[in-house]
XYZ file of C-alpha atoms in Angstrom:
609
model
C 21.622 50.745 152.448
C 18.704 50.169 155.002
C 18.888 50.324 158.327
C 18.203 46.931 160.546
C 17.864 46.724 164.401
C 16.332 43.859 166.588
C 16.214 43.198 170.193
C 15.382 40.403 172.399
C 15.302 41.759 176.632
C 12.739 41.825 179.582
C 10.800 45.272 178.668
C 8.549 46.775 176.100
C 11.293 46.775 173.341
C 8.918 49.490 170.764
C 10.367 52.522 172.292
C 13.669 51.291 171.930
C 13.239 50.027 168.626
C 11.880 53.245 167.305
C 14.853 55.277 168.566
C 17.462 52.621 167.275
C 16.057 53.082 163.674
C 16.133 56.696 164.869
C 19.882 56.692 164.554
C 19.598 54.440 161.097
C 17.087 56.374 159.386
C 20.498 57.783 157.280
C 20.569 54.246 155.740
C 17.375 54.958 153.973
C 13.948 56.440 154.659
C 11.690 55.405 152.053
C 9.359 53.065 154.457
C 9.846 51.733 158.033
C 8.285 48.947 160.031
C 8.702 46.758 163.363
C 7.593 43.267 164.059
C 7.460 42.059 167.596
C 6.135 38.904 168.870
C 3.260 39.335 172.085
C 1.479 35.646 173.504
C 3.271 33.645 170.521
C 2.206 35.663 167.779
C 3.957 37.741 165.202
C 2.687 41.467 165.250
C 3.561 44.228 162.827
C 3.769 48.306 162.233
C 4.894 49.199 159.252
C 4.154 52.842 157.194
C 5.527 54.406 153.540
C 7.848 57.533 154.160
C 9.811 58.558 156.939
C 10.027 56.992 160.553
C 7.499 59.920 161.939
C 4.915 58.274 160.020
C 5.396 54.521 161.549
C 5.821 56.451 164.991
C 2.352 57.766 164.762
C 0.848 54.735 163.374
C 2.503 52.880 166.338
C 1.121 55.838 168.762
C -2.608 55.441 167.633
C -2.305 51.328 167.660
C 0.910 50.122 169.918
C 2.483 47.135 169.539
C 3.764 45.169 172.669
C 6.443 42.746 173.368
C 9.806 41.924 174.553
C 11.460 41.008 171.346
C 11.116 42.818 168.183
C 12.485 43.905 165.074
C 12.973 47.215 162.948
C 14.182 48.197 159.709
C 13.772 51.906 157.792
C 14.449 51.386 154.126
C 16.485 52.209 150.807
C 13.910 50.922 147.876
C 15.868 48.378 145.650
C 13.162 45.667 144.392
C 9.610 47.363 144.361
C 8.112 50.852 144.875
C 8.846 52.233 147.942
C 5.080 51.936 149.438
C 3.824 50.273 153.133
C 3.152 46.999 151.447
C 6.931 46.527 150.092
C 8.180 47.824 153.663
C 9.726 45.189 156.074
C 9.288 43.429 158.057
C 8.313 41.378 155.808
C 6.284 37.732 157.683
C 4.097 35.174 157.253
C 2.285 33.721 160.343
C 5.249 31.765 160.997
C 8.010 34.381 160.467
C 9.675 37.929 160.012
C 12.317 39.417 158.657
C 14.143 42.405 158.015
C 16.959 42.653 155.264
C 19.807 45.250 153.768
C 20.788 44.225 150.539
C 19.843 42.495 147.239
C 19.068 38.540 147.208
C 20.514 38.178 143.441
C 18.657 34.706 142.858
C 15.189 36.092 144.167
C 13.232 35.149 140.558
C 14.831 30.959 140.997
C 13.966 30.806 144.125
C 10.225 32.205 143.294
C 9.230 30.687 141.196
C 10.101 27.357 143.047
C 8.067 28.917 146.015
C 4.984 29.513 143.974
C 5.424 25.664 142.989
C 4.510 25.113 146.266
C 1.895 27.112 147.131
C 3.433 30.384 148.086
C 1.353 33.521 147.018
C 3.620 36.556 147.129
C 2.111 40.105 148.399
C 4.705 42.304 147.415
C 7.616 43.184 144.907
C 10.784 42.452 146.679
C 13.139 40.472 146.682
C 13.303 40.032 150.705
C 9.735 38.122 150.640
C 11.516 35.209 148.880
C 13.496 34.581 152.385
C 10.377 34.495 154.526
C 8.486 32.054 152.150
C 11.830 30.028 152.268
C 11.843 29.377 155.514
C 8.265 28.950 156.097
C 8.027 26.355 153.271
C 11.102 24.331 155.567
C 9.202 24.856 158.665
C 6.090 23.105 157.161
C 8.330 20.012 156.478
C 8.802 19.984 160.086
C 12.519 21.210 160.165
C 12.966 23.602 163.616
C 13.529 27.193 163.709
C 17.153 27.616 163.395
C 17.927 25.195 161.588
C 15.208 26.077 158.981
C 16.803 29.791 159.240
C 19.855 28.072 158.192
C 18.794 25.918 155.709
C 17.432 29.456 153.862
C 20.881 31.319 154.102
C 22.722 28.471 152.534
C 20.566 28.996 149.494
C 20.666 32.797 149.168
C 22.967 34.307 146.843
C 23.823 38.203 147.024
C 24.878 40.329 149.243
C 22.714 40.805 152.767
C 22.081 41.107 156.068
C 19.351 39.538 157.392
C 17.094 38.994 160.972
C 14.582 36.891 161.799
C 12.453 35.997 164.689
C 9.591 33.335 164.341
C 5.948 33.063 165.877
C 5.590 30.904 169.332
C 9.498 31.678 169.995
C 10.260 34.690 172.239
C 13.778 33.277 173.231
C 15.702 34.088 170.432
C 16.779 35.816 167.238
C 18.680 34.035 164.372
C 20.706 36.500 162.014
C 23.916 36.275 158.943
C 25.922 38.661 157.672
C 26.863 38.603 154.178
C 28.177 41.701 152.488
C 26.789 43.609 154.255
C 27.573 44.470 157.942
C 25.625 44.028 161.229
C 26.853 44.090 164.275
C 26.050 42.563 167.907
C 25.252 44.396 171.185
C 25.788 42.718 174.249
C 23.347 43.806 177.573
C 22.335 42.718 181.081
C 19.430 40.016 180.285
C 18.835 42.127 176.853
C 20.828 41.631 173.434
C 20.631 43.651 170.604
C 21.880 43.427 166.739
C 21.989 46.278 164.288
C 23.464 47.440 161.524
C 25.859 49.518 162.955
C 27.412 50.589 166.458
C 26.167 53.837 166.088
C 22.490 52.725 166.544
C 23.803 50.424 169.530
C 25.600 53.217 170.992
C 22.973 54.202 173.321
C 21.885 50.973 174.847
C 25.506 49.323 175.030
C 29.132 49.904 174.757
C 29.920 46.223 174.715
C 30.098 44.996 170.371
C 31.290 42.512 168.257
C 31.102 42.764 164.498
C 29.908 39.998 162.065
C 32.413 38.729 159.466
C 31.387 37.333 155.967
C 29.413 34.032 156.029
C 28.884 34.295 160.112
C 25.560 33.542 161.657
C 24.307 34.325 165.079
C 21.709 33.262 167.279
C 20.628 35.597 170.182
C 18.973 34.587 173.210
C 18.984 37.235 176.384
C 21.809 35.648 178.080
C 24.418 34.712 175.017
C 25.381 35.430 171.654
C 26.639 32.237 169.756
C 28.300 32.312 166.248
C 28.833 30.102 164.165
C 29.142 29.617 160.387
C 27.557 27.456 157.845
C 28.610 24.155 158.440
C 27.538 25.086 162.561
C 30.934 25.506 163.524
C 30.989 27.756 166.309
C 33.389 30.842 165.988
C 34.962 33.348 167.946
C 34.652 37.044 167.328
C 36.056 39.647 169.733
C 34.049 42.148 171.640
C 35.226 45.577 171.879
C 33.975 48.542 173.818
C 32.779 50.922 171.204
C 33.933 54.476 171.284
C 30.319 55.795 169.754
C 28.872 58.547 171.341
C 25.455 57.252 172.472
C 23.690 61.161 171.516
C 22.012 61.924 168.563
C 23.007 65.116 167.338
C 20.518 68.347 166.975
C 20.317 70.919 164.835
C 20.738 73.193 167.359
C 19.643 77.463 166.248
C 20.022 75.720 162.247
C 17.178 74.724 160.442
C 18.898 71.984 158.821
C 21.546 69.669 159.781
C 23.440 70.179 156.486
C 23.529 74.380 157.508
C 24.935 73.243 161.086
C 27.236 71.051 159.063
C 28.776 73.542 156.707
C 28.951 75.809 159.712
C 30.891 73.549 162.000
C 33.758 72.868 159.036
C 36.216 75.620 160.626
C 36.012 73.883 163.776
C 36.079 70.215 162.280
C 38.919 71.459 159.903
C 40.609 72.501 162.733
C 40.610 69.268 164.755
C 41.382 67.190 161.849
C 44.227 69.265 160.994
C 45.341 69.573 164.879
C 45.678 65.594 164.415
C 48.621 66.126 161.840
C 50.611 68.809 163.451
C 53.851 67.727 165.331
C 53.682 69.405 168.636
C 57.438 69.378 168.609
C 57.875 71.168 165.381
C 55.047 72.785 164.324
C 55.266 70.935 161.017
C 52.656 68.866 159.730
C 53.317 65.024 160.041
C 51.371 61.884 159.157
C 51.710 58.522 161.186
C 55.380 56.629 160.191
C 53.703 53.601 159.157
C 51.738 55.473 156.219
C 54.488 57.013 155.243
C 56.666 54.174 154.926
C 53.950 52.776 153.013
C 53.840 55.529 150.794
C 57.774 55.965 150.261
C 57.913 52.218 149.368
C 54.927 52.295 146.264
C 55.632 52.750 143.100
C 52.065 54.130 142.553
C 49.364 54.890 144.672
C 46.090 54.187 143.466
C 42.705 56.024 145.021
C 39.695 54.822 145.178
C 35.934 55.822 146.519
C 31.997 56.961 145.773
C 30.276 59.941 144.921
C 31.388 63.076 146.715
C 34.456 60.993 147.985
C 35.766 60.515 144.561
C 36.150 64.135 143.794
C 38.370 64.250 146.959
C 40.644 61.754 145.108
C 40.620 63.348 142.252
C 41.665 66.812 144.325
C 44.721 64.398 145.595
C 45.927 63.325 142.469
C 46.541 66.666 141.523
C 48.553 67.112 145.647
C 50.127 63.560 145.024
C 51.546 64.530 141.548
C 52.159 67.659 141.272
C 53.838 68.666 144.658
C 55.000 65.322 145.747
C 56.098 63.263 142.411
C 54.321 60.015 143.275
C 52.279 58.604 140.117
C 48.389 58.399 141.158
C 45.973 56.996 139.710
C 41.899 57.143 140.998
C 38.972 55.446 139.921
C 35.623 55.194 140.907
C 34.829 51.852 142.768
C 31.822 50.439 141.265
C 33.999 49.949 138.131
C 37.161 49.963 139.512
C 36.797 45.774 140.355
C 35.718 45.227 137.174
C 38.297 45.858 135.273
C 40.556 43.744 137.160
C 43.570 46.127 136.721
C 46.674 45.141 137.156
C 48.030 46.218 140.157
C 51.812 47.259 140.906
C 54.219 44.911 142.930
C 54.086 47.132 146.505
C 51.849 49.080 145.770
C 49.615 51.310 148.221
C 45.670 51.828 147.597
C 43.855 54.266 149.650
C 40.299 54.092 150.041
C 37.944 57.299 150.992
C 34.774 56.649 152.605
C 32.899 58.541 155.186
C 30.555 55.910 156.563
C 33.510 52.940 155.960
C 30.571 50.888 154.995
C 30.121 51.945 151.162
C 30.142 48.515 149.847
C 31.240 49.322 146.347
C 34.911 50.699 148.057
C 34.553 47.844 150.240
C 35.095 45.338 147.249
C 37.325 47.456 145.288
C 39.810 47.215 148.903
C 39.226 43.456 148.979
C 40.197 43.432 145.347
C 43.480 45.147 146.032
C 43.936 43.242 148.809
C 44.090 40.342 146.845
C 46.764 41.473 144.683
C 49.096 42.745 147.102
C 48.401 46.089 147.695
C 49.032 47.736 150.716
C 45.733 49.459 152.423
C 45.051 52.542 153.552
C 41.151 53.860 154.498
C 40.486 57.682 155.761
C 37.271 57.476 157.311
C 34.573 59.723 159.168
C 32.882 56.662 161.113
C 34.976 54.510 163.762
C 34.920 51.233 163.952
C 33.495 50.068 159.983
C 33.606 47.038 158.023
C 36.500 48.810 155.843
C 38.842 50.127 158.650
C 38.852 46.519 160.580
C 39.886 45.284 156.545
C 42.781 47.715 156.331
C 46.454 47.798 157.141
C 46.488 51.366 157.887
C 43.785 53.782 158.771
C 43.408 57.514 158.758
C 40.059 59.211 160.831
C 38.459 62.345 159.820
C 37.275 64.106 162.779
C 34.169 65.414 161.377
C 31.679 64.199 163.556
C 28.583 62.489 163.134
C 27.661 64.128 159.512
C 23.413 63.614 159.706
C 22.711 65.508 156.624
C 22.818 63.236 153.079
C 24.706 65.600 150.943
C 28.077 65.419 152.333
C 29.625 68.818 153.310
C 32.339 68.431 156.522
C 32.688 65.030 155.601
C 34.324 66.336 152.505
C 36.360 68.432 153.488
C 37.955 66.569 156.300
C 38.863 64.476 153.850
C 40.864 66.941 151.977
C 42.252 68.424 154.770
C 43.507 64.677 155.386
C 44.685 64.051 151.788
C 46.463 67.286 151.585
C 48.255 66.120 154.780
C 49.395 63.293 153.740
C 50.749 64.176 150.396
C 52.412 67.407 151.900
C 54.044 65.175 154.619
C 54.795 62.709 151.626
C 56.317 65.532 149.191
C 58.820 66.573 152.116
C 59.639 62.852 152.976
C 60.853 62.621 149.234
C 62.159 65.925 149.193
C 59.976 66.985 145.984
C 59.660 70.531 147.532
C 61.765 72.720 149.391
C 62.045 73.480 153.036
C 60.724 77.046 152.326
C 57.791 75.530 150.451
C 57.143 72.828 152.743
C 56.744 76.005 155.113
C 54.718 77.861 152.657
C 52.246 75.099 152.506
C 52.069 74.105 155.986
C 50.943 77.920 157.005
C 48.384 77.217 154.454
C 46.928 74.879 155.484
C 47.078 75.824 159.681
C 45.091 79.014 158.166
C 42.343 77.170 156.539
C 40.140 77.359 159.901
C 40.119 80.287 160.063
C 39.677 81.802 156.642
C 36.813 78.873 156.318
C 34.958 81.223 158.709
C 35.626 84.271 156.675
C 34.051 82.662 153.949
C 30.709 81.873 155.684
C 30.377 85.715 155.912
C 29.643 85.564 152.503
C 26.540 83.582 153.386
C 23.994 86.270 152.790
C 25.841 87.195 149.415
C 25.281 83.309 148.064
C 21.507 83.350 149.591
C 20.424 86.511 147.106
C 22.410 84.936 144.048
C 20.650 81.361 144.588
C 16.895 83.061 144.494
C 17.961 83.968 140.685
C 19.669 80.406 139.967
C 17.094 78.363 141.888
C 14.585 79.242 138.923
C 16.815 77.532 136.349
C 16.409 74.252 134.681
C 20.004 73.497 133.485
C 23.198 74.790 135.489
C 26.866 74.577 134.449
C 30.184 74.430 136.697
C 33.277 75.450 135.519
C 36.368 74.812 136.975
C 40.532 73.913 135.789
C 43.026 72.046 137.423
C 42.603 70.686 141.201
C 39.267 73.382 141.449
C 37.876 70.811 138.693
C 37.219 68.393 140.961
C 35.349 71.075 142.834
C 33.180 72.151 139.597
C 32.142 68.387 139.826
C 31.411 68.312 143.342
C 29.112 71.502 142.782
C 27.040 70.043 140.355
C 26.712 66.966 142.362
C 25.383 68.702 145.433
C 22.750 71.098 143.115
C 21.653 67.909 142.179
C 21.424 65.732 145.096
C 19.445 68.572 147.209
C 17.629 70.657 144.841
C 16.646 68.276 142.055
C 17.946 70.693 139.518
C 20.174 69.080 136.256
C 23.749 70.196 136.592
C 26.639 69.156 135.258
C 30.533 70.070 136.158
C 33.133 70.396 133.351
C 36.994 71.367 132.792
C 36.627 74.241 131.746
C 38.752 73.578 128.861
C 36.323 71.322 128.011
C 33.677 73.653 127.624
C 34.692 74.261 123.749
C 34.635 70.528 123.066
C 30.989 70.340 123.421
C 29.262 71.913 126.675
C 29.362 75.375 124.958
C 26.124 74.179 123.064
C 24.287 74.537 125.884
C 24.891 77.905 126.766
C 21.885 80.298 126.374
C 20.962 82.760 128.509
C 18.506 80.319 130.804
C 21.565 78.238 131.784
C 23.657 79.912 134.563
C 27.075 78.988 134.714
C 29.017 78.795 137.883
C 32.721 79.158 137.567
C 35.867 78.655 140.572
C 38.449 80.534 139.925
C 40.897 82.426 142.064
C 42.183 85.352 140.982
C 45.694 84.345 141.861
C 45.515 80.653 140.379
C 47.915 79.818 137.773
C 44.909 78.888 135.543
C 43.360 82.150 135.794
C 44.078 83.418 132.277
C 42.806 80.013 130.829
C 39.632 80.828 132.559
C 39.042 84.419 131.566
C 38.936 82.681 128.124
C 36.362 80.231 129.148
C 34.319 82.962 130.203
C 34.737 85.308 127.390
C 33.569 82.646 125.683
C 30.174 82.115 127.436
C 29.052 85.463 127.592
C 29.736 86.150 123.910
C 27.185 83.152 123.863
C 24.539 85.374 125.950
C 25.497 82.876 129.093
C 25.268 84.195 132.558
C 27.782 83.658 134.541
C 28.264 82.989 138.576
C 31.982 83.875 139.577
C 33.168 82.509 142.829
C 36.421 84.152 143.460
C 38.593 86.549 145.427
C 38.751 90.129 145.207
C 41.670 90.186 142.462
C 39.357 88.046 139.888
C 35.992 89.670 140.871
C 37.823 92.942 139.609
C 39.093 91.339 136.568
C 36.186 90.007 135.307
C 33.381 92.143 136.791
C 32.258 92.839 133.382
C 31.531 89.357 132.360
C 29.658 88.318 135.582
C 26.435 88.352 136.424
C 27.119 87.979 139.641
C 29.805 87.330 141.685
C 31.567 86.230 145.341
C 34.601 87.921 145.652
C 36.305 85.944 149.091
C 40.077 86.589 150.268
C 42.841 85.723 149.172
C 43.897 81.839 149.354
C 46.667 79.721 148.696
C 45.964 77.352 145.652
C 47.478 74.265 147.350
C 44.565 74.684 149.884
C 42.029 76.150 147.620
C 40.155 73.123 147.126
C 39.274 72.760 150.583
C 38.037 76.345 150.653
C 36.233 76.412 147.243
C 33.702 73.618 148.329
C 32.050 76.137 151.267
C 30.420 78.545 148.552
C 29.392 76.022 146.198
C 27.725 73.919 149.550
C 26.239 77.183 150.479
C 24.477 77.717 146.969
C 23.046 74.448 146.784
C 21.429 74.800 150.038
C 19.701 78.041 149.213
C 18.611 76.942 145.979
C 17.402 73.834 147.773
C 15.341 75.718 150.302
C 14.122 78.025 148.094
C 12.915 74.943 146.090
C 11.233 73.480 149.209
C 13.158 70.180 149.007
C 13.803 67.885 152.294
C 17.630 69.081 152.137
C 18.332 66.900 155.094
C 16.834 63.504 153.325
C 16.582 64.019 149.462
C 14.500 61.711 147.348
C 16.097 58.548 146.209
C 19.121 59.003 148.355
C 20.756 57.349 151.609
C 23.630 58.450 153.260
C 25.466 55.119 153.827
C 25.196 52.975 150.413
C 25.759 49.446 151.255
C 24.010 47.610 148.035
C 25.581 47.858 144.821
């Protein structure tokens, strides 16, 4: 979840510091610090909130030295406050960490036993208290580094650098990634190549259990028995700019802008020159052909586009699906089928709960598939197959293009999938092909309804409770409404089947709880929602109808207000849906004065579980 960079070169390494945690501020902006070392002694910067703050505290008193390192944070242990912000050091040592040190009380309480007084309520201050207590029985640098990680349970990633030592950075990897930069007389190490991007193009990646040291001129890894190991270095294909917000004044507005032309590329991806017809790679489909079952698995946002596919993989191709959510899927320890296929959905590739649930189903057999946003993560370099949105770098939290790059890909692949085992017709593989090559463009369409949304969200932005409503593969959409009203705008919001409503959301309904329904006019479940709604406003509920112009008309009587959009296809309606329901949590948001960008409490790569 947080962000870790360090650097060890011949310059003033602050500046460069400050922009690599720049680029991880995503990971978590709750605090931020940097630690450097300047005549033998450890120095540090560290303010509560977002990087700004340290940057100004940094610009009134510098901080000087050619080795350093940085680290914006996720809170897990303690409040997120300056004095629980890393680096965390004693006069000896400093250290940054991402992730949660599971035996932190044990290894206390042994610590106070000897004399360690504890300034803080994490569980990263444990580590430099570890290692200080072995330096004081005379054991050197490194190896007292080492001696620390082989008693550390959890998952983490972890730097250090150590007072009257300028030559060199110790590091491990364990759950949690972090990669290496290679330089000209400089090194770097961070937690991912996108923060490295700028200053390198030359990266390897840390594998479980490795440990590095890093000196100016070489990188040596080794594990935890000091075996020295080889990992390969690849040029990275990051972009080394940070993207702007250009004429929005948010990057999640840019972001829900940019989805016709991010749709588009993603889609251009799948499309067979030769034939016009949309095609996935023959590998994946093989893969696909040969399971019995495919089983999909992600977080958050990416979950609801799994539960969109399961309605593509079933209904139009015939292949059994099943989808879970990953921080319980591993858990269970489910059975899994004898060739079967799991595909996982992340947009960072880093999510470690999806990163488990893979190495679970790698474990029994299952053939891997990962569609993700960012190149070169932990999970692609884990999986057999992979499948890259072409989304771009997606800055703002709430995911919006991100999203729906992802069902563009998933509707790809089962469409591809339904005409390998001829499920649907050639006419209807046709049918849904022109779809989805239309989706680009009536995406921009929708945006026109922009200023519609803005004047309905000043009258739902006031309420306390909201409802979504949605049936069949639009459920998944009701769900991912909800989620995004909450993420950005704080307010309680829940998404239902709207079948479901009867079963016990109806009690909710008064006329203080909006309720938002999707439902297209010409979607087969239209008459089952006309019910749903009858049913709230006979309940004095108000409701929001997002729809096209045939459903508007039918049920202008029972809204309270309403989007009325073209007419789409319901195989690609999904994809389409999420815009409006994006746009209305931003202007509630706004209007609300949140940070939309960086939400309270949130991170946009989740790499703790």
């Amino acid at each position: 979840m947080c962000g870790i960079f360090g650097i060890i070169g011949e310059q003033d390494v602050t500046p460069l510091l400050l922009e690599g945690l720049k680029r991880l501020e995503y990971r978590g902006y709750d605090s931020a610090g940097i630690a450097s070392i300047s005549n033998g002694v450890i120095d540090r910067r560290r303010a509560q909130g977002k990087l700004v703050n340290l940057a100004q505290k940094i610009n009134d008193n510098p901080l000087a030295g050619t080795i350093g390192i940085g680290h914006t944070r996720w809170a897990t242990h303690g409040l997120p406050n300056e004095r629980n912000a890393h680096p965390h050091a004693t006069d000896k040592v400093a250290v940054v960490h991402n992730g949660i040190i599971e035996n932190y009380a044990s290894l206390k309480a042994e610590l106070e036993g000897h004399g360690a007084e504890f300034k803080t309520e994490t569980d990263t201050e444990v580590i430099v208290h570890l290692v200080t207590y072995y330096l004081t029985q005379g054991i050197e640098p490194i190896a007292a580094a080492n001696k620390a990680m082989d008693r550390l349970t959890g998952a983490f990633a972890l730097v250090m650098i150590f007072s009257g030592h300028e030559d060199f950075i110790v590091g491990c990897r364990q759950g949690t990634p972090l990669a290496i930069g290679y330089g000209n007389g400089e090194m770097f190490v961070a937690s991912d190549s996108y923060a490295l991007a700028p200053l390198t193009k030359r990266i390897c990646f840390l594998e479980d259990g490795d440990r590095v040291t890093v000196t100016r001129e070489k990188i040596s890894i080794y594990d935890k028995d000091q075996n020295p190991l080889e990992r390969d270095i690849r040029i990275t294909e990051q972009s080394g700019a940070i993207s702007g917000k250009g004429q929005y004044k948010h990057f999640m507005l840019k972001e829900i802008y940019e989805q016709p032309a991010v749709i588009g590329e993603t889609l251009n991806s799948f499309v067979n020159v030769s034939s016009g017809k949309i095609s996935i790679p023959e590998d994946v489909l093989d893969a696909i052909m040969a399971a019995p079952r495919i089983t999909l698995i992600a977080c958050g946002t990416a979950y609801y586009a799994c539960m969109v596919a399961k309605y593509w993989f079933e209904q139009i191709a015939r292949i059994p699906c099943e989808i879970d959510v990953a921080s319980e899927f591993r858990y269970r320890e489910a059975p899994m089928p004898e060739g079967g296929v799991s595909i996982f959905i992340s947009q960072s590739g880093e999510t470690l709960d999806t990163l488990e649930a893979l190495r679970y189903c790698k474990s029994q057999g299952q053939k891997i598939i990962s569609i993700v946003n960012a190149i070169e993560s932990t999970i692609e370099r884990e999986s057999d197959l992979v499948l890259h949105t072409l989304a771009g770098p997606e800055i703002g939290v709430a995911s919006t293009k991100a999203f729906t790059t992802q069902l563009t890909t998933l509707a790809c692949v089962a469409l591809a999938s339904a005409k390998a085992k001829d499920s649907i017709t050639e006419e209807k593989e046709h049918e849904m092909a022109e779809a989805l090559r239309h989706v680009p463009t009536i995406a921009a369409d929708i945006l026109s309804h922009d200023e519609a949304i803005f004047a309905i969200a000043k009258d739902i932005s006031d309420a306390k409770d909201v409802l979504y409503l949605g049936r069949g593969s639009l459920y998944p959409i009701a769900l991912e409404g909800a989620l995004k009203l909450k993420e950005i705008s704080y307010i309680h919001a829940e998404g239902y089947a709207s079948g479901e409503m009867k079963h016990g959301p109806i009690a909710l309904i008064d006329d203080s709880v909006p309720v938002v329904v999707v439902a297209p006019g010409n979607d087969p479940m239209f008459e089952k929602n006309v019910s749903n709604i009858q049913e709230t406003v006979a309940r004095g509920g108000k409701v929001f109808l997002i729809s096209d112009e045939q459903g508007a008309k039918a049920l202008e009587k029972q809204s309270t207000w309403s989007v009325a959009m073209g007419k789409v296809h319901p195989f690609v309606a999904p994809i389409l849906y999420s815009i409006p329901v994006q746009l209305l949590s931003y202007h509630v948001a706004v209007m609300k004065g949140t940070d939309v960008d960086q939400p309270r409490n949130l991170a946009k790569s989740v790499t703790v579980e």
